GROMACS .gro file of C-alpha atoms in nm:
model
   62
    1MET     CA    1  10.538  11.163   8.026
    2SER     CA    2  10.576  11.059   8.394
    3ALA     CA    3  10.657  11.410   8.494
    4SER     CA    4  10.353  11.552   8.357
    5HIS     CA    5  10.143  11.268   8.527
    6ASP     CA    6  10.297  11.383   8.865
    7GLN     CA    7  10.207  11.750   8.796
    8HIS     CA    8   9.863  11.651   8.719
    9SER     CA    9   9.828  11.441   9.025
   10ASP     CA   10   9.946  11.736   9.237
   11SER     CA   11   9.685  11.971   9.092
   12ASN     CA   12   9.405  11.714   9.159
   13GLU     CA   13   9.375  11.805   9.543
   14LEU     CA   14   9.121  12.034   9.677
   15SER     CA   15   9.212  12.355   9.820
   16THR     CA   16   9.142  12.438  10.189
   17ALA     CA   17   8.860  12.672  10.084
   18GLN     CA   18   8.712  12.398   9.868
   19LEU     CA   19   8.732  12.138  10.162
   20ILE     CA   20   8.560  12.378  10.397
   21THR     CA   21   8.295  12.444  10.151
   22VAL     CA   22   8.224  12.084  10.099
   23PHE     CA   23   8.232  12.014  10.473
   24LEU     CA   24   7.961  12.307  10.530
   25ILE     CA   25   7.729  12.156  10.244
   26PHE     CA   26   7.746  11.790  10.385
   27SER     CA   27   7.671  11.934  10.735
   28PHE     CA   28   7.393  12.134  10.606
   29LEU     CA   29   7.255  11.831  10.422
   30LEU     CA   30   7.294  11.606  10.735
   31ILE     CA   31   7.114  11.855  10.951
   32TRP     CA   32   6.847  11.911  10.700
   33LEU     CA   33   6.758  11.555  10.595
   34GLY     CA   34   6.877  11.369  10.904
   35ASP     CA   35   6.736  11.342  11.260
   36THR     CA   36   6.944  11.467  11.561
   37PHE     CA   37   7.137  11.138  11.599
   38THR     CA   38   7.233  11.102  11.237
   39ALA     CA   39   7.335  11.474  11.211
   40THR     CA   40   7.538  11.427  11.530
   41VAL     CA   41   7.716  11.125  11.409
   42GLY     CA   42   7.754  11.251  11.067
   43ILE     CA   43   7.924  11.559  11.148
   44ILE     CA   44   8.164  11.398  11.385
   45GLY     CA   45   8.261  11.163  11.106
   46GLU     CA   46   8.293  11.464  10.865
   47ILE     CA   47   8.514  11.630  11.125
   48LEU     CA   48   8.733  11.339  11.124
   49ILE     CA   49   8.757  11.308  10.745
   50PHE     CA   50   8.829  11.680  10.732
   51ILE     CA   51   9.119  11.641  10.977
   52PHE     CA   52   9.279  11.352  10.791
   53ALA     CA   53   9.237  11.538  10.458
   54TYR     CA   54   9.365  11.865  10.586
   55ASN     CA   55   9.669  11.680  10.754
   56GLU     CA   56   9.734  11.475  10.436
   57LYS     CA   57   9.755  11.800  10.250
   58HIS     CA   58   9.990  12.009  10.505
   59LYS     CA   59  10.172  11.715  10.652
   60LEU     CA   60  10.122  11.852  10.998
   61ILE     CA   61  10.129  11.524  11.189
   62ASP     CA   62  10.367  11.241  11.064
   0.00000   0.00000   0.00000
């Protein structure tokens, strides 16, 4: 039973294309609904979150 749980948790991650799509959607919403400061800070925050998620998936930096 634990083996199927491990397989299920591995398939629960987003692909790189899905991460980029989510990033672009949130960036568009920040630009469209926010002012310049909110969009800039939000996109910088988004970039940091994307970097950590991508690194967690590919283990590029230990």
